[in-house]
Tab-separated table of C-alpha atoms and ligand atoms in Angstrom:
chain	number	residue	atom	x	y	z
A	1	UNK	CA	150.520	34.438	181.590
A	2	UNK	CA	150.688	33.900	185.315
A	3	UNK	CA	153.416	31.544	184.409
A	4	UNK	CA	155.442	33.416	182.562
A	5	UNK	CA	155.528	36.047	185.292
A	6	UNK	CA	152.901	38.247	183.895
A	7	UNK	CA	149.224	39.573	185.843
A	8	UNK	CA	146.185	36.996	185.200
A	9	UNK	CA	145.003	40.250	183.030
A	10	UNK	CA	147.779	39.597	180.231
A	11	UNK	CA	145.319	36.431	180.154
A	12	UNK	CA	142.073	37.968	179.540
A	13	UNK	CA	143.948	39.984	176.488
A	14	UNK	CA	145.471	36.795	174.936
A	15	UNK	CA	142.219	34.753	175.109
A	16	UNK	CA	140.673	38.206	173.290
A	17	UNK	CA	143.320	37.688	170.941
A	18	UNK	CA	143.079	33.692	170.053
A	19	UNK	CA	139.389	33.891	170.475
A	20	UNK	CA	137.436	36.463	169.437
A	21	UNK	CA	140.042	38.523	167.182
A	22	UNK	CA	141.343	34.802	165.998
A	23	UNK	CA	144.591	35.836	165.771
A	24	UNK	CA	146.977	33.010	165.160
A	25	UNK	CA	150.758	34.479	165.689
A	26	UNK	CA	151.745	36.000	169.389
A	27	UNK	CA	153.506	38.613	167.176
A	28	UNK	CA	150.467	40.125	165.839
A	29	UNK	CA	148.369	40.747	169.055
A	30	UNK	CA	149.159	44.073	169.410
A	31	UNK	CA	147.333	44.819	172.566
A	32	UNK	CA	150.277	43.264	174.142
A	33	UNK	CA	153.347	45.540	174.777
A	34	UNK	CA	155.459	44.844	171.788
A	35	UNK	CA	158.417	43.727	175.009
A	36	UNK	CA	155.966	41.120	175.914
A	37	UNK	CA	155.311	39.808	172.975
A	38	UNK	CA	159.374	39.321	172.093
A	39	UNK	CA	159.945	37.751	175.594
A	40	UNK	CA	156.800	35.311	174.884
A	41	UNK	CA	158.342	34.518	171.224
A	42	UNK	CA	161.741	34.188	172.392
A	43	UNK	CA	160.568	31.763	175.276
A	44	UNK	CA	159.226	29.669	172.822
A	45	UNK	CA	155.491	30.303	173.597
A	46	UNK	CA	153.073	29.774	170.991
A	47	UNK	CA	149.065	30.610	169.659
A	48	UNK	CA	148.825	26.286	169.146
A	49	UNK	CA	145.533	26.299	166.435
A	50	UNK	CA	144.970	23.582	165.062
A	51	UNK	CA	145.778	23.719	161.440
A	52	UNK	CA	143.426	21.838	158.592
A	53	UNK	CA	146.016	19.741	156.276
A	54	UNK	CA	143.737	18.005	154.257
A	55	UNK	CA	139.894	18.577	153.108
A	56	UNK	CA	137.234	16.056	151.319
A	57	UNK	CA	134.444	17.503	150.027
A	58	UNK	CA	130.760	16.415	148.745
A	59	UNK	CA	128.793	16.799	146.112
A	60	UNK	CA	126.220	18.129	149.059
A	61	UNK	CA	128.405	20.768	150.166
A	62	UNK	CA	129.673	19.036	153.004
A	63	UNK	CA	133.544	19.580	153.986
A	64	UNK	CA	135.116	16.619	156.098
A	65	UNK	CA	138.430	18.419	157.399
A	66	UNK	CA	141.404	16.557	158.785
A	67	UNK	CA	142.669	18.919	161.424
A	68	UNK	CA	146.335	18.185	162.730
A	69	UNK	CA	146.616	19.019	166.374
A	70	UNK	CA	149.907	19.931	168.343
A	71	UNK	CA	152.337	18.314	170.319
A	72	UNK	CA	154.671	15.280	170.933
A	73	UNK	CA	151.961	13.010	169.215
A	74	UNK	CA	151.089	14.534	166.363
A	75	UNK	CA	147.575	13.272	165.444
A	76	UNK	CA	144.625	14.185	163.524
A	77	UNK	CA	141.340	14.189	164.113
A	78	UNK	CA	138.186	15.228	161.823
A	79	UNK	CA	135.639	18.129	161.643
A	80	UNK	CA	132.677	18.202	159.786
A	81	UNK	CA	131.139	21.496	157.786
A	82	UNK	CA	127.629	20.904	156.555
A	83	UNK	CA	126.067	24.695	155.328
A	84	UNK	CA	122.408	24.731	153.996
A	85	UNK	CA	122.151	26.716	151.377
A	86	UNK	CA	119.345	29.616	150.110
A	87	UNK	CA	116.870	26.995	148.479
A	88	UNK	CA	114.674	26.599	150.794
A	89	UNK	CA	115.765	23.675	152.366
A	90	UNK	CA	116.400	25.129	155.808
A	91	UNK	CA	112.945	26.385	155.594
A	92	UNK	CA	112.531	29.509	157.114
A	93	UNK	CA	113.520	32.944	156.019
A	94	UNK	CA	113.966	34.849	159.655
A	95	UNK	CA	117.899	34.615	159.823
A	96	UNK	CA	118.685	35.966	156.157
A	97	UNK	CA	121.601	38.141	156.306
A	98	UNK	CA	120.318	41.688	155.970
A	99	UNK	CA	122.617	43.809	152.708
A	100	UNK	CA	124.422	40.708	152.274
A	101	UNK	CA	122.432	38.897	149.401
A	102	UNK	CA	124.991	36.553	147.689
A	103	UNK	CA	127.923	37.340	149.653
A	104	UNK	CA	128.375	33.528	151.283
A	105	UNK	CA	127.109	30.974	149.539
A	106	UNK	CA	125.030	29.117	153.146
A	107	UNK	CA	122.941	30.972	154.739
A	108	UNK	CA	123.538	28.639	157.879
A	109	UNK	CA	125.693	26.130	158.507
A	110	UNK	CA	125.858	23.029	161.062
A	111	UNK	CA	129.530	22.163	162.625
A	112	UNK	CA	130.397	19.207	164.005
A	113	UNK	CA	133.243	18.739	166.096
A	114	UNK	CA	135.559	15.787	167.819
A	115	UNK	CA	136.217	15.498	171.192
A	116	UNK	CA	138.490	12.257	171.719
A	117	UNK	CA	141.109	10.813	168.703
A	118	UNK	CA	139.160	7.554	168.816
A	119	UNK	CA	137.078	6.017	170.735
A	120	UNK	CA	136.631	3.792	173.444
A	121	UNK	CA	132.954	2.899	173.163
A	122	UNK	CA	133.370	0.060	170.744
A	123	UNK	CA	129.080	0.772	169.667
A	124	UNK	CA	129.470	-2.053	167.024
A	125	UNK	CA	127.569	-0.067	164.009
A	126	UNK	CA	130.540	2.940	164.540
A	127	UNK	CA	133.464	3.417	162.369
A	128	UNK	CA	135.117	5.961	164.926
A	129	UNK	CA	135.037	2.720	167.374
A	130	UNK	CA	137.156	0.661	164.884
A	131	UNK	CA	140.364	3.170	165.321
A	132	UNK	CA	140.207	2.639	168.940
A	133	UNK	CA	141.186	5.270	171.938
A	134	UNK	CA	144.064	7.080	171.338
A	135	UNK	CA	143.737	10.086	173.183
A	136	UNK	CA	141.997	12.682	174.424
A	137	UNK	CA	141.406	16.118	172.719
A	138	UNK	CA	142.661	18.953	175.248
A	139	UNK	CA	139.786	22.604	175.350
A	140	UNK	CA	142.062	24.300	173.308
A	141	UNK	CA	142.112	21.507	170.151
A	142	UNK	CA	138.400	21.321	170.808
A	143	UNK	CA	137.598	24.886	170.524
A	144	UNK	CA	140.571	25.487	168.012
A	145	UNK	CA	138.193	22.907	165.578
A	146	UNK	CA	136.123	25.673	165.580
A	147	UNK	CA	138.256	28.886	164.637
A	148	UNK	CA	139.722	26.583	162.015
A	149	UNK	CA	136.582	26.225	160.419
A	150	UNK	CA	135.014	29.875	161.193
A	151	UNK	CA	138.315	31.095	159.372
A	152	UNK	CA	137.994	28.474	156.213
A	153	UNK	CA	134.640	30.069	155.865
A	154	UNK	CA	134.729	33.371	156.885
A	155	UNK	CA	132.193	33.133	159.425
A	156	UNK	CA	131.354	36.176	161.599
A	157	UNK	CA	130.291	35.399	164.798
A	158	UNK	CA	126.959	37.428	166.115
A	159	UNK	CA	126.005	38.025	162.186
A	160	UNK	CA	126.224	34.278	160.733
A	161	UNK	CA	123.902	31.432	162.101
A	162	UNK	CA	126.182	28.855	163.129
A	163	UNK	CA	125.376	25.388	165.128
A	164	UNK	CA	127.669	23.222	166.844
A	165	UNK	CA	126.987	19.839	167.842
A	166	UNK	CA	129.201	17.645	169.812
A	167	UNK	CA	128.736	14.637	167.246
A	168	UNK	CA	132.450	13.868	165.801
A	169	UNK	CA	134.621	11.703	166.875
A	170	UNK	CA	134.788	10.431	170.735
A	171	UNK	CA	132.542	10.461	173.608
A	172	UNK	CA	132.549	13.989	175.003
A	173	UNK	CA	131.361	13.431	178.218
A	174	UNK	CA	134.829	10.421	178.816
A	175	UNK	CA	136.616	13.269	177.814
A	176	UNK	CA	134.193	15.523	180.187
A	177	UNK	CA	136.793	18.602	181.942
A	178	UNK	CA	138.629	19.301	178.533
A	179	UNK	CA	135.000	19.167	176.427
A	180	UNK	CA	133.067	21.648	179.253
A	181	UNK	CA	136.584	23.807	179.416
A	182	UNK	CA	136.163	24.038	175.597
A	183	UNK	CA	131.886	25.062	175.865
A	184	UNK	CA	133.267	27.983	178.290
A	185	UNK	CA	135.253	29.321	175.721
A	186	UNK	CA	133.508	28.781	172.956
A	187	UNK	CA	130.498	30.624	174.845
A	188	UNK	CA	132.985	33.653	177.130
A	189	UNK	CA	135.610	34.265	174.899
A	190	UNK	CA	134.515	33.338	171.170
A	191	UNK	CA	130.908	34.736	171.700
A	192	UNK	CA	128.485	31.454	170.909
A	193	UNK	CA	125.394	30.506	172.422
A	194	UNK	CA	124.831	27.251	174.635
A	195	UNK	CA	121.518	27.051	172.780
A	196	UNK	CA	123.415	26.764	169.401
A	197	UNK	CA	125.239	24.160	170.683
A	198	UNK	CA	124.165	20.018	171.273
A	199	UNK	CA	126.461	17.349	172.550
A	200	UNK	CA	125.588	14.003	172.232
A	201	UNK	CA	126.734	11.056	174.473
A	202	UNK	CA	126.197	7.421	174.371
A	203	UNK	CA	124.819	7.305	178.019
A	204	UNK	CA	127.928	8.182	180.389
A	205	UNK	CA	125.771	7.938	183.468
A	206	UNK	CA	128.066	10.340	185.509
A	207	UNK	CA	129.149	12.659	183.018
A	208	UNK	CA	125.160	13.077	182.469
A	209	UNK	CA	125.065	13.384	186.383
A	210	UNK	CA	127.432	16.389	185.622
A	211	UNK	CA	126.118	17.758	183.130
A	212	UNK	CA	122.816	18.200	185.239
A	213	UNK	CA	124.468	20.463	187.380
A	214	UNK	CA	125.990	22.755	184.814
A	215	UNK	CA	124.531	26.777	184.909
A	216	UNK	CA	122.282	27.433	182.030
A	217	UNK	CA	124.305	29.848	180.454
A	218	UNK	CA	127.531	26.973	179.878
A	219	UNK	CA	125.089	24.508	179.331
A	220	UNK	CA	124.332	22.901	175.488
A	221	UNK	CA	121.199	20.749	174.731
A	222	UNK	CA	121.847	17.125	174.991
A	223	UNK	CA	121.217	14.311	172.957
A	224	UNK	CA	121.102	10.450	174.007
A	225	UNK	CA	122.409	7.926	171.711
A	226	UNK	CA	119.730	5.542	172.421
A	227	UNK	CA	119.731	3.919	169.235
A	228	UNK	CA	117.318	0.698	170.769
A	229	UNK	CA	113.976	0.386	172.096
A	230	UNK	CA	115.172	-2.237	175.158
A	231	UNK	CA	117.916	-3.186	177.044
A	232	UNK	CA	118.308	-6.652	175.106
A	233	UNK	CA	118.401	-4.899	172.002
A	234	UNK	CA	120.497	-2.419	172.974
A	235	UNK	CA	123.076	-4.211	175.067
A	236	UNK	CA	123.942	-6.201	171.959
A	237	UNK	CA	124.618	-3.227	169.642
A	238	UNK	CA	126.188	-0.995	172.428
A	239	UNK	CA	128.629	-2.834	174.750
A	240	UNK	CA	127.891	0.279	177.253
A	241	UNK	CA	124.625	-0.503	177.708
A	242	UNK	CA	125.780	-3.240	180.533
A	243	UNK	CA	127.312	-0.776	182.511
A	244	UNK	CA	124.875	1.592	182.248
A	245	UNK	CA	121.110	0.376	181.242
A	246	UNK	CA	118.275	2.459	179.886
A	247	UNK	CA	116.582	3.544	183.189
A	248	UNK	CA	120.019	4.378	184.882
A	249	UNK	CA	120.402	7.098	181.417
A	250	UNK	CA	117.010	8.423	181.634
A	251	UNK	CA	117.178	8.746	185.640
A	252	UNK	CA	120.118	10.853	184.942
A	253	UNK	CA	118.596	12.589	182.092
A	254	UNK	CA	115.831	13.967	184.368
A	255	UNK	CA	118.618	16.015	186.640
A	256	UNK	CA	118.974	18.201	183.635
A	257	UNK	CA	116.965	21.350	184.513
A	258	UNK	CA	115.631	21.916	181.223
A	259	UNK	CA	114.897	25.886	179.274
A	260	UNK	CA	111.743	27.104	178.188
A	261	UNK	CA	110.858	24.899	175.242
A	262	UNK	CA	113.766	22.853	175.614
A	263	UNK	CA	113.699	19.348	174.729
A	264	UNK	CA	116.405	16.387	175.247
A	265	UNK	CA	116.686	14.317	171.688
A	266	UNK	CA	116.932	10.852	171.980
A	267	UNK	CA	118.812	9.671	168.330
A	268	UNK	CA	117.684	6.407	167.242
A	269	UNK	CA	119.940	4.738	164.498
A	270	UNK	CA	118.190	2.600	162.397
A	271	UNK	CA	120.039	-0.660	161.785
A	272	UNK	CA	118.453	-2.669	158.857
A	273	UNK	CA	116.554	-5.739	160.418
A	274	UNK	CA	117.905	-5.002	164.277
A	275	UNK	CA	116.376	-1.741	165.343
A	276	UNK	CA	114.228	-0.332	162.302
A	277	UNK	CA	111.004	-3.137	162.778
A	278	UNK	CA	107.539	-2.256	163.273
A	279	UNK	CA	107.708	-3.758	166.511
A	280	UNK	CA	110.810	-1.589	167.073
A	281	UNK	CA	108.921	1.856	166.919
A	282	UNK	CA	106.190	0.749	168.659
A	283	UNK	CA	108.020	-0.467	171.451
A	284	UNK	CA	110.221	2.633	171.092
A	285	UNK	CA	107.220	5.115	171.602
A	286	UNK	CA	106.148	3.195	174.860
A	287	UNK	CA	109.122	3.304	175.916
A	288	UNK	CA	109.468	7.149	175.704
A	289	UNK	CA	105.946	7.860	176.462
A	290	UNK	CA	106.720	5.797	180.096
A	291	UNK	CA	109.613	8.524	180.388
A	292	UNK	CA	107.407	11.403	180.261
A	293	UNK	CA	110.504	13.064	179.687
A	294	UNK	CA	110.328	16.480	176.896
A	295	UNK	CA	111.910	14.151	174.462
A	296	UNK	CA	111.951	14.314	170.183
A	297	UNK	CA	113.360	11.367	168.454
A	298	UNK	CA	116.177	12.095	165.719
A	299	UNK	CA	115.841	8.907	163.592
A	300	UNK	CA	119.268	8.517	161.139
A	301	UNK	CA	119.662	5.563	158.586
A	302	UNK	CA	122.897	3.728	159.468
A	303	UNK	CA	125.704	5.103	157.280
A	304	UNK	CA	127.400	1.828	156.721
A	305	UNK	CA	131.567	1.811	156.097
A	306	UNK	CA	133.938	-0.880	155.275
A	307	UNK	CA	133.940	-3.952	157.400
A	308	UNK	CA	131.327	-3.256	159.827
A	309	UNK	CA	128.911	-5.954	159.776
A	310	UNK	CA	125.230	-3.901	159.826
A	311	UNK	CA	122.289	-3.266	156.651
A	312	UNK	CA	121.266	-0.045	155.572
A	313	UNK	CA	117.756	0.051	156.424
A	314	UNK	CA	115.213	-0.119	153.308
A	315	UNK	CA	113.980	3.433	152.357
A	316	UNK	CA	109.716	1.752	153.255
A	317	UNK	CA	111.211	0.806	156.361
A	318	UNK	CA	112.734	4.249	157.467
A	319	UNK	CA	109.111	6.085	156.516
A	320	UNK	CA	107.541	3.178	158.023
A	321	UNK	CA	109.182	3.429	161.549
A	322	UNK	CA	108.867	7.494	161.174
A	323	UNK	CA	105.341	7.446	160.929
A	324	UNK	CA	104.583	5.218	163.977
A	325	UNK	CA	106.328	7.389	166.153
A	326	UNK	CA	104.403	10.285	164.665
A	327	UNK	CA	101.149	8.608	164.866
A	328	UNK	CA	102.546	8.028	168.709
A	329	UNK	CA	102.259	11.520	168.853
A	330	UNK	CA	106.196	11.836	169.229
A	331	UNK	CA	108.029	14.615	168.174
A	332	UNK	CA	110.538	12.671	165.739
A	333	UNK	CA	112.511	13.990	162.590
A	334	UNK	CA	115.186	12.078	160.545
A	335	UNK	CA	118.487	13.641	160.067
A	336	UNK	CA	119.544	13.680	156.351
A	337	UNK	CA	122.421	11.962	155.634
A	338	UNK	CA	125.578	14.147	155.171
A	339	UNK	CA	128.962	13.779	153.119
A	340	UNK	CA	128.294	10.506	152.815
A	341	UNK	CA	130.366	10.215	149.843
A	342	UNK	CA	133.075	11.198	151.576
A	343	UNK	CA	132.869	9.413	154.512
A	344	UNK	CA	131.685	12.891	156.508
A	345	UNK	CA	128.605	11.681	157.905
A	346	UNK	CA	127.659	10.089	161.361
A	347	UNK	CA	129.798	7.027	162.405
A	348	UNK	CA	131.608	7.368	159.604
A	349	UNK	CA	135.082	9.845	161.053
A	350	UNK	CA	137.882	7.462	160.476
A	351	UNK	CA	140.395	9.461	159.423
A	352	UNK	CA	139.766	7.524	155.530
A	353	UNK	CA	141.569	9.390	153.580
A	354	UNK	CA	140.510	8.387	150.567
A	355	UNK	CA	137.646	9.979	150.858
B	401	SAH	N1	130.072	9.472	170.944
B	401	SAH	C1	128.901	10.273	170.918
B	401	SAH	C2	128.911	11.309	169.828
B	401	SAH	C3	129.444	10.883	168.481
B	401	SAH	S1	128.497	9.751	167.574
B	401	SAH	C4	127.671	9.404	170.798
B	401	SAH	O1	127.797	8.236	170.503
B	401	SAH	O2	126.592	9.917	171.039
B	401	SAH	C5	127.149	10.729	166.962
B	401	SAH	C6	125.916	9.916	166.566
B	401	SAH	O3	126.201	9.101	165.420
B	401	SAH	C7	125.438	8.970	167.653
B	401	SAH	O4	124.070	9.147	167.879
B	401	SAH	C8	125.699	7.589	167.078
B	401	SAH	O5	124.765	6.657	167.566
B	401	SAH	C9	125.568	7.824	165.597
B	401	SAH	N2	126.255	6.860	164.752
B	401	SAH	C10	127.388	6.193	164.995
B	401	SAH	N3	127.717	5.404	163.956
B	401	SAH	C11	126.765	5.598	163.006
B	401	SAH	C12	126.567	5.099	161.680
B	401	SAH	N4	127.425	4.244	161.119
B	401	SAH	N5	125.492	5.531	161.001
B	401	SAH	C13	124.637	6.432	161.536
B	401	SAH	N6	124.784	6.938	162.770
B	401	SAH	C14	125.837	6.540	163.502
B	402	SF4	FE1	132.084	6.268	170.300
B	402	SF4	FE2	129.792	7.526	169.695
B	402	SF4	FE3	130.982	5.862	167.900
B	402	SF4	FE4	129.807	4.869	170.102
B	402	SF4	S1	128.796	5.974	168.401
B	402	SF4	S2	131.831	4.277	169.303
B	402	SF4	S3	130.281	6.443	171.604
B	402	SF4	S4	131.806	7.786	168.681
């Protein structure tokens, strides 16, 4: 607004507008002077969401959304709606919606969101790696993922239980200015908590370093994409591990001034015959016991996709490797596999449009 010759305060009422009232055309925010608002229009200026132009969906529920995002090169890039429904799977009853029996069909729902179109990673199990970097998502196309989705699904924000995690495609924390820019506004203007909210990185040592020294209250959880129980291992499966090796992650990891109860989730993909072996686990639980980091392991089964030369891991192999770390005493849990028919769930963002 400064910009276009207007106080910083014209600001505040547009982000209002785009993020909390979700309105999508600068000719409908009325708390702009209707003068304004026909200079801004005739200037060319624009409310830039992202618009959804094509949606897969599972026989779990899960929607896989291709979102086209603005500008001179028009791409797409994918976000991922996964509600839980009223059957009990969720498991608890406190966050029911009070007088609203039957009105939604979730009763909480999971989002997860892209940060980069592509990626440069190149983790070898990853389908996202296989397109490449192509660019970087700016905070607006990061947080306008969001109201695209909120408004596909009605959500209300402050009544609906909503969680975001970081997880799409991209590294968030290569991409780290535009993905915090989009947390701040996602938190200040659209009215979400940090807590709600996880990114996950593969180990950017000084986007960790960063994130460390965020305030709480802009701050998500984190999650490590440790996915091996040793540098050898690990090294092999995720070219970054050269650069930056186990201890330099978990060194950084320990900057993060943690909340109440708060614990950092190492995930742990379990690639048949490389990182799902007895020997694997146990190694894996010494390994985070030496930490003595708050830690929980997230264990998830590889999600295989076309060309990408990993095994599933055998069903006896997953329990198997879940119950070491548990008789470890390690908080672990095992992320169920989502939209997998429609190549929705982790890894597997490719923009595949055949769903
Ligand atoms: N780039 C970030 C976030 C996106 S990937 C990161 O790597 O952390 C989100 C999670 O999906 C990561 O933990 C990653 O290890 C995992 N993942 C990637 N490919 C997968 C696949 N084919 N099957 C299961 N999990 C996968
Ligand atoms: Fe990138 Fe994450 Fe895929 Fe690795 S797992 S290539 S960091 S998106």
């Amino acid at each position: 607004m400064v910009r276009a010759g207007e106080s910083a305060w014209r600001g505040r009422q547009l982000a209002e507008a785009i993020y909390h009232q979700r309105i999508t055309e600068l000719s409908e925010i009325t708390t702009l002077p209707k003068s304004l608002r026909l200079r801004l229009i005739a200037e060319d200026w624009q409310v830039a969401r992202p618009a959804i132009t094509q949606v897969f969906q599972s026989i779990d529920g899960t929607e896989r959304s291709l979102i086209q995002c603005q500008g001179p090169e028009a791409e797409t890039v994918e976000t991922v709606w996964m509600p839980e429904g009223d059957d009990g799977e969720s498991g608890d009853d406190s966050d029911s919606n009070p007088g609203d029996e039957g009105a939604k069909r979730w009763r909480r729902a999971t989002i997860c969101i892209s940060s980069q179109v592509g990626c440069a990673v190149n983790c070898q199990f990853c389908l996202t790696a296989r397109l490449g970097f192509r660019r970087n998502l700016s905070a607006g196309e990061i947080a306008g993922q969001v109201l695209a989705v909120f408004d596909r699904h009605g959500v209300e924000v402050g009544r609906d239980r909503v969680n975001l995690v970081f997880m799409g495609m991209g590294e968030p924390f290569l991409n780290y200015d535009n993905f915090m820019a989009a947390v701040r506004l996602l938190i200040q203007e659209v009215g979400l908590s940090p807590q709600r909210m996880t990114v996950s990185t593969s180990g950017i040592v000084p986007g960790i370093v960063r994130f460390a020294r965020e305030p709480a209250e802009f701050r998500p959880k984190l999650a490590i994409s440790l996915n091996a129980p040793n540098d050898a291992i690990r090294g092999e499966i995720m070219p970054i591990n050269r650069k930056w090796p186990i201890k330099s992650v978990v060194d950084a990891v320990r900057q993060v001034q943690l909340r109440p109860r708060e614990r950092i989730t190492f995930e742990y993909v379990l690639l048949g015959g490389v990182t799902d072996r007895p020997e694997d686990a146990r190694e894996l639980a010494r390994m985070v016991r030496r930490t003595g980091l708050p830690i929980k392991v997230n264990l998830i089964a590889w999600n295989p996709g076309p060309g990408i030369p990993c095994t599933m891991p055998q069903l006896e192999a997953v329990e198997a490797f879940r119950s070491a770390l548990v008789g470890a005493g390690i908080p672990t849990s095992l992320r169920q596999p989502r939209g997998r028919d429609i190549y929705a769930a982790c890894g597997q963002l490719k923009r595949t449009v055949e769903g």
